[in-house]
Every structure is written in structure tokens, then in C-alpha cells.
Coordinates of C-alpha atoms in Angstrom, one line a residue:
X1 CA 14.9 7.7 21.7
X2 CA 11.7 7.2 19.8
X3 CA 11.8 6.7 15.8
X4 CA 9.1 8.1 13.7
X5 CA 8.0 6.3 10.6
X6 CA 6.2 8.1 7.7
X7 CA 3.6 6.3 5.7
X8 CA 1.9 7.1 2.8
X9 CA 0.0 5.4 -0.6
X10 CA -1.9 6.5 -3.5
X11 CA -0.2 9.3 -4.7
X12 CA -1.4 8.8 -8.4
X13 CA 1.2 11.0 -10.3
X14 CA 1.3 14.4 -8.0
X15 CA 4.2 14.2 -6.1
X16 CA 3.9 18.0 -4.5
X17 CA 1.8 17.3 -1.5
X18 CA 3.8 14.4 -0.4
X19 CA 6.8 16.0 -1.2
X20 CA 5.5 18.8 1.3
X21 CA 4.2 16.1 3.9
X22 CA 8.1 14.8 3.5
X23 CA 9.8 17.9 4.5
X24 CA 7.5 18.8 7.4
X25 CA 7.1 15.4 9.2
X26 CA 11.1 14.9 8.9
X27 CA 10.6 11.1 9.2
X28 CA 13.4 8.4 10.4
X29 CA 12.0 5.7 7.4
X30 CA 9.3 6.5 4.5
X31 CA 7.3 4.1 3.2
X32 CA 5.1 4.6 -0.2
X33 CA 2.2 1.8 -0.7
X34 CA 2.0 2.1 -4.3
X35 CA 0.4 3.6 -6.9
X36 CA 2.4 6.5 -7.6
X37 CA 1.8 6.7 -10.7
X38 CA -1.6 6.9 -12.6
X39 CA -2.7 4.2 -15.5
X40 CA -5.4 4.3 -17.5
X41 CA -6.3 1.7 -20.0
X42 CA -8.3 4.3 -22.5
X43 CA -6.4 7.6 -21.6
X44 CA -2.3 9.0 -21.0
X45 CA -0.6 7.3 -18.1
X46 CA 0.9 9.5 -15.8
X47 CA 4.5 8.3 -14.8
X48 CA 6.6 10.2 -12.1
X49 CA 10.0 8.7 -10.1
X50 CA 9.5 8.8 -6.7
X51 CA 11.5 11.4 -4.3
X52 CA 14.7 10.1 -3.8
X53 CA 14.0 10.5 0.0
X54 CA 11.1 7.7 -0.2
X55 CA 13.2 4.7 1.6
X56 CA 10.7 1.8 0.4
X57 CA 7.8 1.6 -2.1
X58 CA 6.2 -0.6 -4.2
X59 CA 4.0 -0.2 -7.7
X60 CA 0.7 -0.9 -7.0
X61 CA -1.9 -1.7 -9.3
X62 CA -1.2 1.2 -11.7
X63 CA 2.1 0.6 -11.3
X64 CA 1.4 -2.8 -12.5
X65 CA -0.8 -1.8 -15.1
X66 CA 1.9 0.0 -16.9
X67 CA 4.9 -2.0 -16.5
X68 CA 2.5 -5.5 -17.3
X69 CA -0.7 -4.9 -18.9
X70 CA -0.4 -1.3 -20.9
X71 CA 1.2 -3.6 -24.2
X72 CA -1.5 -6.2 -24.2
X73 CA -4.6 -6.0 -26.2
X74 CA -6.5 -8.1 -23.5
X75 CA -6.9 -7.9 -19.9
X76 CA -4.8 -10.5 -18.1
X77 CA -6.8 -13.6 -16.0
X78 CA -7.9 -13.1 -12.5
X79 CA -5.2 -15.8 -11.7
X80 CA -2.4 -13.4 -13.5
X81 CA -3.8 -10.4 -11.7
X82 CA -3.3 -12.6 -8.2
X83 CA 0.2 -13.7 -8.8
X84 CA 1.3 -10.0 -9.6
X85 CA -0.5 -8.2 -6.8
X86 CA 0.4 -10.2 -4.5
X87 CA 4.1 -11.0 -5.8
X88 CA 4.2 -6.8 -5.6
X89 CA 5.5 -7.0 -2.0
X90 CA 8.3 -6.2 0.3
X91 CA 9.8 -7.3 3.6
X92 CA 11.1 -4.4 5.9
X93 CA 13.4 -5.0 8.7
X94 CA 13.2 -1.6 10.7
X95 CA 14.2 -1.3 14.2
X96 CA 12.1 -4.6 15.7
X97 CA 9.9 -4.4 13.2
X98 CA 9.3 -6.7 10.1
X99 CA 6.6 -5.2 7.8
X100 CA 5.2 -6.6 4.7
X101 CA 4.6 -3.7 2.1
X102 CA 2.0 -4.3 -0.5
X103 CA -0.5 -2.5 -2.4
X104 CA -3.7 -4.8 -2.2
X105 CA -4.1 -6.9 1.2
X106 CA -7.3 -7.2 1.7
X107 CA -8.9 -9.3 -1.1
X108 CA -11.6 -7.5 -3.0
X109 CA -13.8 -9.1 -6.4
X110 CA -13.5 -5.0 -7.2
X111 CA -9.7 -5.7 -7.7
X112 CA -10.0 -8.3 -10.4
X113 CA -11.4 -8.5 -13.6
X114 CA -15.4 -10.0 -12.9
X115 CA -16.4 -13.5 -13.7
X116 CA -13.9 -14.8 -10.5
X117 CA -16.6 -18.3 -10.4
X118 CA -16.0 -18.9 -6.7
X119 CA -15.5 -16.2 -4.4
X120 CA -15.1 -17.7 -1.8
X121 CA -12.2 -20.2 -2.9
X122 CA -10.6 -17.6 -4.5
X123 CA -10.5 -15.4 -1.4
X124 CA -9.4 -18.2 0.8
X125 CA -6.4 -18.9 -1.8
X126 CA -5.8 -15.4 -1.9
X127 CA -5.3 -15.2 2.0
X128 CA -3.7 -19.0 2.3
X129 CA -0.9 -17.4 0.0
X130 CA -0.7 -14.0 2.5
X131 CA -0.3 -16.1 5.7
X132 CA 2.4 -18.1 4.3
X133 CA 4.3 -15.0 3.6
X134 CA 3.5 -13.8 6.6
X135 CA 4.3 -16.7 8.9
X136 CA 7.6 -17.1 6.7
X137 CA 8.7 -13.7 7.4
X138 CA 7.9 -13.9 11.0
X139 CA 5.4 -10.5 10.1
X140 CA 4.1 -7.9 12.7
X141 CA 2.8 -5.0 10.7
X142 CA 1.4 -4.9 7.5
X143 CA 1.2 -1.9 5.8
X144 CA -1.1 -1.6 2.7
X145 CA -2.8 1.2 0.3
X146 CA -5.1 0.9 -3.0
X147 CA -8.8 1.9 -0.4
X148 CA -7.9 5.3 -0.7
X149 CA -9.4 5.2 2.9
X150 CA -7.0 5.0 5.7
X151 CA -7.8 2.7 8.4
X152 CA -5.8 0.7 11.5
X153 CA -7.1 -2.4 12.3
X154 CA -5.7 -6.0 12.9
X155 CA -5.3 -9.5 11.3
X156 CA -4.9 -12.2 12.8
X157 CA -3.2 -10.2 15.9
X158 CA -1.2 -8.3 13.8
X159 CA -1.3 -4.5 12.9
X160 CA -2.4 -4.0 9.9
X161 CA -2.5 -0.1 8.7
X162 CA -3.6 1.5 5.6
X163 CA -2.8 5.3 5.0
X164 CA -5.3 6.0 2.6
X165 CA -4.6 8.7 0.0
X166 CA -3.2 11.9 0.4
X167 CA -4.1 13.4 -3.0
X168 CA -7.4 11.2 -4.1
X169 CA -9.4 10.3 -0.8
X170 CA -12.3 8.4 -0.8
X171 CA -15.4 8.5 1.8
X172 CA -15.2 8.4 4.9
X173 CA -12.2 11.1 4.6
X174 CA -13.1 14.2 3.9
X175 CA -8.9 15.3 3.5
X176 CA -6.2 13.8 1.9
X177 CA -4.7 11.1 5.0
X178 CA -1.4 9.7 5.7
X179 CA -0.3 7.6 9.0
X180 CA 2.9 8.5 11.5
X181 CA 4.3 5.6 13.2
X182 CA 5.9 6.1 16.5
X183 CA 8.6 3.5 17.5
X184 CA 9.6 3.5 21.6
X185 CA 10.6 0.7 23.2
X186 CA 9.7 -2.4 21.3
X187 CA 6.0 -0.6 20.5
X188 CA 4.7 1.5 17.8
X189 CA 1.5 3.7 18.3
X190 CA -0.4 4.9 15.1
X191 CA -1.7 8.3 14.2
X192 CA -3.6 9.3 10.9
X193 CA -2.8 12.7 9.7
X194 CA -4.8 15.2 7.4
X195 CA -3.2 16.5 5.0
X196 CA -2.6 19.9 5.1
X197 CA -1.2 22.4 2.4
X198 CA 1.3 25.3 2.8

């Protein structure tokens, strides 16, 4: 019997649509990518708790930003910023798979705070650190968010998905996207969704 696997990310403090997307896709394992809720450094933060129905998530960068950075009066080093995005991570055993959850996968300079030096070196610390979680864990599907774009792609051989937003997409979407995972038989096929309101 096939298993279906409902992933979504970048929720930013509206929890109705996904709540919606929840109830119709009737998923086997759910799987939030972070930033649920919504930070701001010069405006309210919106928190919310996630549905209850959500088996695995993880904070995300605004996440972050609340629990870490809201209290200081300075913005923390690119260094600091490195160690918490990428300590903001999960291992998922589901059915054969083993999937690393986390919020920002691919490096981007847009992530960090400016004035990186070399981006090069940092990029290729930033994805020395990945692989050795990944080849630790014994990896085959990563699952990330923070794009707002959805996209399903590979690294180094391995799936690596990301659902994009459902509430906040960004261009090339046109809608709101999530992904459905389909397990059968030791293989998991891929499908991104629109979102669509009742």
C-alpha cells in the first residue's frame, strides 16, 4: 500500500490555508519546513503553535529570529547565523526513508548579514558541514523551505525538494505551492500542488 507524505514550509503566521490543505490531502506524515511564524526586527512578530496534526517541523529563520535574536540590540555574526541555521535540523526515519528537515539548504549571501569576506570559503564550509550530516545520517531526501519557490531537484544524487510557500509565493509561482510525496515500494515520486481555497 502506498504512503502519502504531505510537505509544506513558509507559512508565516496564517495557519488557515494549511490547516485546509491538512484536512483535504489526509496525509500518512506532515512535514512543516519552518517559518511558521513571522519576525520582524522593526515591527510585531506574529507567533502561532503549529496544528497538532503537523508530525515534524522545524523554526526557520523567523523562527530563529524570535527565539535568538528579537532580545539583542545587534545582529548576530555571519558565523552565529551559520551554526543556528544549520543546527535548525531534523533527521526523519519514515518508512525507508531518512530525510534531513531544515529551513535553509542551499547557501545564499541573501541569508546572512552582508560583509561575508569570502564567499566562496564560506559556501564551501557551509556545504562541507551539510555533507557530513548527510553522509552521517546515511540521507536520501532533503527537504527544505525559506525560497518561497518550490522546486525538485537533486544534490549530489539525492532528492532534494523544496515546497515553496503556500500563503507568500514568490516568482515563478503564481499560487500558493505545497509538495505530495508518494511512497510505493522502496520509491517516492514528487508532485507540487497549488493551493487551492474552499
Amino acid at each position: 500500500m502506498s504512503k502519502k507524505i504531505l510537505f509544506i514550509s513558509d507559512t508565516h503566521g496564517d495557519n488557515t490555508v494549511y490547516k485546509e490543505i491538512i484536512d483535504c490531502e489526509k496525509a500518512d506524515l506532515v512535514v512543516h519546513a519552518g517559518d511558521y511564524h513571522d519576525f520582524h526586527f522593526s515591527s510585531p512578530h506574529t507567533i502561532v503553535e503549529l496544528d497538532a496534526r503537523v508530525d515534524h517541523s522545524i523554526l526557520g529563520n523567523h523562527g530563529l529570529g524570535i527565539k535568538k535574536f528579537s532580545k539583542s540590540s545587534s545582529l548576530p555574526s555571519n558565523e552565529e547565523l551559520m551554526e543556528e541555521y544549520i543546527g535548525d535540523h531534523k533527521i526523519i526515519k519514515f518508512d525507508y526513508l531518512t530525510i534531513l528537515l531544515t529551513h535553509i539548504f542551499d547557501f545564499s549571501p541573501r541569508s546572512m548579514n552582508g560583509n561575508i569576506g569570502n564567499v566562496e570559503a564560506f559556501r564551501t564550509l557551509w556545504n562541507e558541514k551539510w555533507n557530513k550530516i548527510i553522509e552521517e545520517n546515511e540521507v536520501n531526501l532533503i527537504v527544505q523551505g525559506h525560497t518561497h519557490v518550490s522546486e525538485i531537484k537533486k544534490y549530489n544524487g539525492i532528492d532534494c525538494i523544496n515546497p515553496g510557500s503556500v500563503t507568500m509565493p514568490k516568482y515563478p509561482n503564481e499560487t500558493g505551492t505545497y509538495i505530495i510525496g508518494t511512497l510505493d515500494n522502496n520509491h517516492i515520486s514528487f508532485e507540487v500542488k497549488n493551493v487551492k481555497h474552499k
